[in-house]
């Protein structure tokens, strides 16, 4: 597997999240909460609306931001432990994250989504090729930001049926 550079990761993450933002920007709370069929993909059959999809992608971005932080410090993140690789456990985590997001108004969920996305891009932009490759940081981060069976750093687009 080819490990993408931080610049390539940033480009893909930005493009992927822009696809989701283009789909939700300007919608009312009712429109965001309306039934919306997303592509299930791995363990994605729990999203009933665009609001749910934002919550799902946000949950994983928050987890993966922590993966990046821990990997940079030379520590493993809990989500990379094999116990979390079990499909039933992954499904439970996904359902819990989406359910938590349902308790937030869309405006706050989107604010949080933007803040986390900005933090991810800022953190990734701090790495050059040498620091990205040296402790295997890039490999760990890419593993975390890869939906099984799909190209690295694409997530929202997969659930929205947009192919790259």
PDB file of C-alpha atoms in Angstrom:
ATOM      1  CA  UNK A   1       0.000   0.000   0.000  1.00  0.00           C
ATOM      2  CA  UNK A   2       1.292   3.447  -0.905  1.00  0.00           C
ATOM      3  CA  UNK A   3       1.224   5.886   1.986  1.00  0.00           C
ATOM      4  CA  UNK A   4      -0.078   9.239   0.838  1.00  0.00           C
ATOM      5  CA  UNK A   5       1.783  12.399   1.799  1.00  0.00           C
ATOM      6  CA  UNK A   6       0.244  14.814   4.298  1.00  0.00           C
ATOM      7  CA  UNK A   7      -0.555  17.139   1.380  1.00  0.00           C
ATOM      8  CA  UNK A   8      -2.397  14.368  -0.472  1.00  0.00           C
ATOM      9  CA  UNK A   9      -4.258  13.413   2.710  1.00  0.00           C
ATOM     10  CA  UNK A  10      -5.290  17.037   3.241  1.00  0.00           C
ATOM     11  CA  UNK A  11      -6.472  17.309  -0.355  1.00  0.00           C
ATOM     12  CA  UNK A  12      -8.596  14.177  -0.125  1.00  0.00           C
ATOM     13  CA  UNK A  13     -10.055  15.043   3.281  1.00  0.00           C
ATOM     14  CA  UNK A  14     -10.890  18.554   2.119  1.00  0.00           C
ATOM     15  CA  UNK A  15     -12.539  17.273  -1.079  1.00  0.00           C
ATOM     16  CA  UNK A  16     -14.460  14.571   0.774  1.00  0.00           C
ATOM     17  CA  UNK A  17     -15.817  16.927   3.426  1.00  0.00           C
ATOM     18  CA  UNK A  18     -16.625  19.556   0.769  1.00  0.00           C
ATOM     19  CA  UNK A  19     -18.878  16.991  -0.914  1.00  0.00           C
ATOM     20  CA  UNK A  20     -20.791  16.510   2.336  1.00  0.00           C
ATOM     21  CA  UNK A  21     -20.938  20.244   3.067  1.00  0.00           C
ATOM     22  CA  UNK A  22     -22.253  20.937  -0.440  1.00  0.00           C
ATOM     23  CA  UNK A  23     -25.049  18.448   0.228  1.00  0.00           C
ATOM     24  CA  UNK A  24     -26.069  19.937   3.606  1.00  0.00           C
ATOM     25  CA  UNK A  25     -25.325  23.660   3.372  1.00  0.00           C
ATOM     26  CA  UNK A  26     -28.445  25.785   3.357  1.00  0.00           C
ATOM     27  CA  UNK A  27     -30.778  22.987   4.422  1.00  0.00           C
ATOM     28  CA  UNK A  28     -33.165  23.524   7.306  1.00  0.00           C
ATOM     29  CA  UNK A  29     -33.143  21.307  10.399  1.00  0.00           C
ATOM     30  CA  UNK A  30     -36.216  19.552   9.037  1.00  0.00           C
ATOM     31  CA  UNK A  31     -34.529  18.914   5.693  1.00  0.00           C
ATOM     32  CA  UNK A  32     -31.404  17.573   7.414  1.00  0.00           C
ATOM     33  CA  UNK A  33     -33.535  15.286   9.581  1.00  0.00           C
ATOM     34  CA  UNK A  34     -35.665  14.043   6.677  1.00  0.00           C
ATOM     35  CA  UNK A  35     -35.246  10.487   5.480  1.00  0.00           C
ATOM     36  CA  UNK A  36     -32.232  10.279   3.191  1.00  0.00           C
ATOM     37  CA  UNK A  37     -30.887   7.052   1.766  1.00  0.00           C
ATOM     38  CA  UNK A  38     -27.110   6.867   2.019  1.00  0.00           C
ATOM     39  CA  UNK A  39     -24.918   4.100   0.675  1.00  0.00           C
ATOM     40  CA  UNK A  40     -24.362   1.746   3.559  1.00  0.00           C
ATOM     41  CA  UNK A  41     -20.818   0.745   2.910  1.00  0.00           C
ATOM     42  CA  UNK A  42     -19.106  -1.040   5.776  1.00  0.00           C
ATOM     43  CA  UNK A  43     -21.373  -0.807   8.818  1.00  0.00           C
ATOM     44  CA  UNK A  44     -23.157   2.277   7.484  1.00  0.00           C
ATOM     45  CA  UNK A  45     -26.719   1.024   7.550  1.00  0.00           C
ATOM     46  CA  UNK A  46     -27.696   3.083  10.599  1.00  0.00           C
ATOM     47  CA  UNK A  47     -27.812   6.542   8.960  1.00  0.00           C
ATOM     48  CA  UNK A  48     -31.400   7.610   8.270  1.00  0.00           C
ATOM     49  CA  UNK A  49     -30.747  11.234   7.337  1.00  0.00           C
ATOM     50  CA  UNK A  50     -28.083  13.728   6.324  1.00  0.00           C
ATOM     51  CA  UNK A  51     -27.985  14.817   9.980  1.00  0.00           C
ATOM     52  CA  UNK A  52     -27.054  11.222  10.868  1.00  0.00           C
ATOM     53  CA  UNK A  53     -24.382  11.146   8.178  1.00  0.00           C
ATOM     54  CA  UNK A  54     -22.785  14.344   9.489  1.00  0.00           C
ATOM     55  CA  UNK A  55     -22.794  12.844  13.005  1.00  0.00           C
ATOM     56  CA  UNK A  56     -21.252   9.605  11.695  1.00  0.00           C
ATOM     57  CA  UNK A  57     -18.451  11.273   9.727  1.00  0.00           C
ATOM     58  CA  UNK A  58     -17.831  13.695  12.606  1.00  0.00           C
ATOM     59  CA  UNK A  59     -17.521  10.853  15.120  1.00  0.00           C
ATOM     60  CA  UNK A  60     -14.875   9.181  12.994  1.00  0.00           C
ATOM     61  CA  UNK A  61     -13.066  12.456  12.372  1.00  0.00           C
ATOM     62  CA  UNK A  62     -12.900  13.033  16.126  1.00  0.00           C
ATOM     63  CA  UNK A  63     -11.614   9.518  16.710  1.00  0.00           C
ATOM     64  CA  UNK A  64      -9.088   9.827  13.890  1.00  0.00           C
ATOM     65  CA  UNK A  65      -7.905  13.226  15.125  1.00  0.00           C
ATOM     66  CA  UNK A  66      -7.115  11.464  18.404  1.00  0.00           C
ATOM     67  CA  UNK A  67      -5.355   8.684  16.433  1.00  0.00           C
ATOM     68  CA  UNK A  68      -3.176  11.363  14.803  1.00  0.00           C
ATOM     69  CA  UNK A  69      -2.410  12.975  18.167  1.00  0.00           C
ATOM     70  CA  UNK A  70      -1.548   9.672  19.828  1.00  0.00           C
ATOM     71  CA  UNK A  71       0.517   8.412  16.875  1.00  0.00           C
ATOM     72  CA  UNK A  72       2.527  11.647  16.843  1.00  0.00           C
ATOM     73  CA  UNK A  73       3.275  11.039  20.529  1.00  0.00           C
ATOM     74  CA  UNK A  74       4.307   7.450  19.804  1.00  0.00           C
ATOM     75  CA  UNK A  75       1.292   5.911  21.531  1.00  0.00           C
ATOM     76  CA  UNK A  76      -1.343   3.589  20.111  1.00  0.00           C
ATOM     77  CA  UNK A  77      -4.942   4.799  20.088  1.00  0.00           C
ATOM     78  CA  UNK A  78      -7.654   2.556  21.536  1.00  0.00           C
ATOM     79  CA  UNK A  79      -9.507   2.399  18.196  1.00  0.00           C
ATOM     80  CA  UNK A  80      -6.574   0.570  16.592  1.00  0.00           C
ATOM     81  CA  UNK A  81      -6.738  -2.279  19.100  1.00  0.00           C
ATOM     82  CA  UNK A  82      -7.917  -5.494  17.395  1.00  0.00           C
ATOM     83  CA  UNK A  83     -10.906  -5.716  19.753  1.00  0.00           C
ATOM     84  CA  UNK A  84     -12.420  -2.751  17.904  1.00  0.00           C
ATOM     85  CA  UNK A  85     -12.062  -4.476  14.532  1.00  0.00           C
ATOM     86  CA  UNK A  86     -14.998  -6.812  15.219  1.00  0.00           C
ATOM     87  CA  UNK A  87     -17.970  -5.859  12.983  1.00  0.00           C
ATOM     88  CA  UNK A  88     -20.451  -6.064  15.888  1.00  0.00           C
ATOM     89  CA  UNK A  89     -18.319  -3.717  17.969  1.00  0.00           C
ATOM     90  CA  UNK A  90     -17.873  -1.347  15.037  1.00  0.00           C
ATOM     91  CA  UNK A  91     -21.609  -1.326  14.420  1.00  0.00           C
ATOM     92  CA  UNK A  92     -22.292  -0.544  18.089  1.00  0.00           C
ATOM     93  CA  UNK A  93     -19.781   2.322  18.007  1.00  0.00           C
ATOM     94  CA  UNK A  94     -21.316   3.713  14.812  1.00  0.00           C
ATOM     95  CA  UNK A  95     -24.859   3.490  16.155  1.00  0.00           C
ATOM     96  CA  UNK A  96     -23.828   5.159  19.418  1.00  0.00           C
ATOM     97  CA  UNK A  97     -22.087   8.010  17.614  1.00  0.00           C
ATOM     98  CA  UNK A  98     -25.035   8.675  15.342  1.00  0.00           C
ATOM     99  CA  UNK A  99     -27.491   8.444  18.238  1.00  0.00           C
ATOM    100  CA  UNK A 100     -25.448  10.984  20.208  1.00  0.00           C
ATOM    101  CA  UNK A 101     -25.495  13.314  17.194  1.00  0.00           C
ATOM    102  CA  UNK A 102     -29.286  13.095  17.009  1.00  0.00           C
ATOM    103  CA  UNK A 103     -29.489  14.903  20.345  1.00  0.00           C
ATOM    104  CA  UNK A 104     -27.782  17.990  18.929  1.00  0.00           C
ATOM    105  CA  UNK A 105     -29.354  20.684  16.779  1.00  0.00           C
ATOM    106  CA  UNK A 106     -27.940  20.648  13.259  1.00  0.00           C
ATOM    107  CA  UNK A 107     -26.375  24.083  13.703  1.00  0.00           C
ATOM    108  CA  UNK A 108     -24.246  22.874  16.626  1.00  0.00           C
ATOM    109  CA  UNK A 109     -23.408  19.591  14.922  1.00  0.00           C
ATOM    110  CA  UNK A 110     -22.210  21.457  11.823  1.00  0.00           C
ATOM    111  CA  UNK A 111     -20.242  23.917  13.972  1.00  0.00           C
ATOM    112  CA  UNK A 112     -18.484  21.002  15.663  1.00  0.00           C
ATOM    113  CA  UNK A 113     -17.949  19.324  12.270  1.00  0.00           C
ATOM    114  CA  UNK A 114     -16.228  22.458  10.951  1.00  0.00           C
ATOM    115  CA  UNK A 115     -14.073  22.921  14.046  1.00  0.00           C
ATOM    116  CA  UNK A 116     -12.875  19.310  13.984  1.00  0.00           C
ATOM    117  CA  UNK A 117     -12.209  19.447  10.247  1.00  0.00           C
ATOM    118  CA  UNK A 118     -10.145  22.630  10.685  1.00  0.00           C
ATOM    119  CA  UNK A 119      -8.159  20.993  13.513  1.00  0.00           C
ATOM    120  CA  UNK A 120      -7.436  17.938  11.362  1.00  0.00           C
ATOM    121  CA  UNK A 121      -6.184  20.027   8.451  1.00  0.00           C
ATOM    122  CA  UNK A 122      -4.064  22.193  10.770  1.00  0.00           C
ATOM    123  CA  UNK A 123      -2.506  19.161  12.441  1.00  0.00           C
ATOM    124  CA  UNK A 124      -1.799  17.371   9.165  1.00  0.00           C
ATOM    125  CA  UNK A 125      -0.211  20.487   7.695  1.00  0.00           C
ATOM    126  CA  UNK A 126       2.463  20.421  10.433  1.00  0.00           C
ATOM    127  CA  UNK A 127       4.076  17.293   9.018  1.00  0.00           C
ATOM    128  CA  UNK A 128       6.730  17.111   6.358  1.00  0.00           C
ATOM    129  CA  UNK A 129       7.689  13.954   4.505  1.00  0.00           C
ATOM    130  CA  UNK A 130      10.452  13.088   6.960  1.00  0.00           C
ATOM    131  CA  UNK A 131       8.339  13.280  10.130  1.00  0.00           C
ATOM    132  CA  UNK A 132       5.395  11.611   8.355  1.00  0.00           C
ATOM    133  CA  UNK A 133       7.520   8.593   7.385  1.00  0.00           C
ATOM    134  CA  UNK A 134       9.951   8.319  10.310  1.00  0.00           C
ATOM    135  CA  UNK A 135       7.899   6.668  13.108  1.00  0.00           C
ATOM    136  CA  UNK A 136       5.310   5.195  10.731  1.00  0.00           C
ATOM    137  CA  UNK A 137       2.967   8.050  11.568  1.00  0.00           C
ATOM    138  CA  UNK A 138       1.607   8.312   8.033  1.00  0.00           C
ATOM    139  CA  UNK A 139       0.849   4.592   7.872  1.00  0.00           C
ATOM    140  CA  UNK A 140      -1.063   4.618  11.162  1.00  0.00           C
ATOM    141  CA  UNK A 141      -3.050   7.720  10.236  1.00  0.00           C
ATOM    142  CA  UNK A 142      -3.856   6.392   6.769  1.00  0.00           C
ATOM    143  CA  UNK A 143      -5.054   3.105   8.261  1.00  0.00           C
ATOM    144  CA  UNK A 144      -7.361   5.023  10.596  1.00  0.00           C
ATOM    145  CA  UNK A 145      -8.751   7.190   7.767  1.00  0.00           C
ATOM    146  CA  UNK A 146      -9.445   4.329   5.373  1.00  0.00           C
ATOM    147  CA  UNK A 147     -12.899   2.807   5.065  1.00  0.00           C
ATOM    148  CA  UNK A 148     -12.257  -0.894   4.379  1.00  0.00           C
ATOM    149  CA  UNK A 149     -12.206  -1.692   0.675  1.00  0.00           C
ATOM    150  CA  UNK A 150     -12.010   1.986  -0.359  1.00  0.00           C
ATOM    151  CA  UNK A 151      -9.295   4.538  -1.139  1.00  0.00           C
ATOM    152  CA  UNK A 152      -7.723   6.292   1.844  1.00  0.00           C
ATOM    153  CA  UNK A 153      -9.185   9.521   3.217  1.00  0.00           C
ATOM    154  CA  UNK A 154     -12.599   9.177   1.509  1.00  0.00           C
ATOM    155  CA  UNK A 155     -15.571   8.710   3.814  1.00  0.00           C
ATOM    156  CA  UNK A 156     -18.567  10.997   3.325  1.00  0.00           C
ATOM    157  CA  UNK A 157     -18.348  10.631  -0.457  1.00  0.00           C
ATOM    158  CA  UNK A 158     -18.566   6.855  -0.112  1.00  0.00           C
ATOM    159  CA  UNK A 159     -21.810   7.100   1.866  1.00  0.00           C
ATOM    160  CA  UNK A 160     -23.169   9.671  -0.599  1.00  0.00           C
ATOM    161  CA  UNK A 161     -22.435   7.400  -3.549  1.00  0.00           C
ATOM    162  CA  UNK A 162     -19.818   9.723  -5.061  1.00  0.00           C
ATOM    163  CA  UNK A 163     -16.992   7.708  -6.585  1.00  0.00           C
ATOM    164  CA  UNK A 164     -13.470   8.997  -7.057  1.00  0.00           C
TER     165      UNK A 164
END
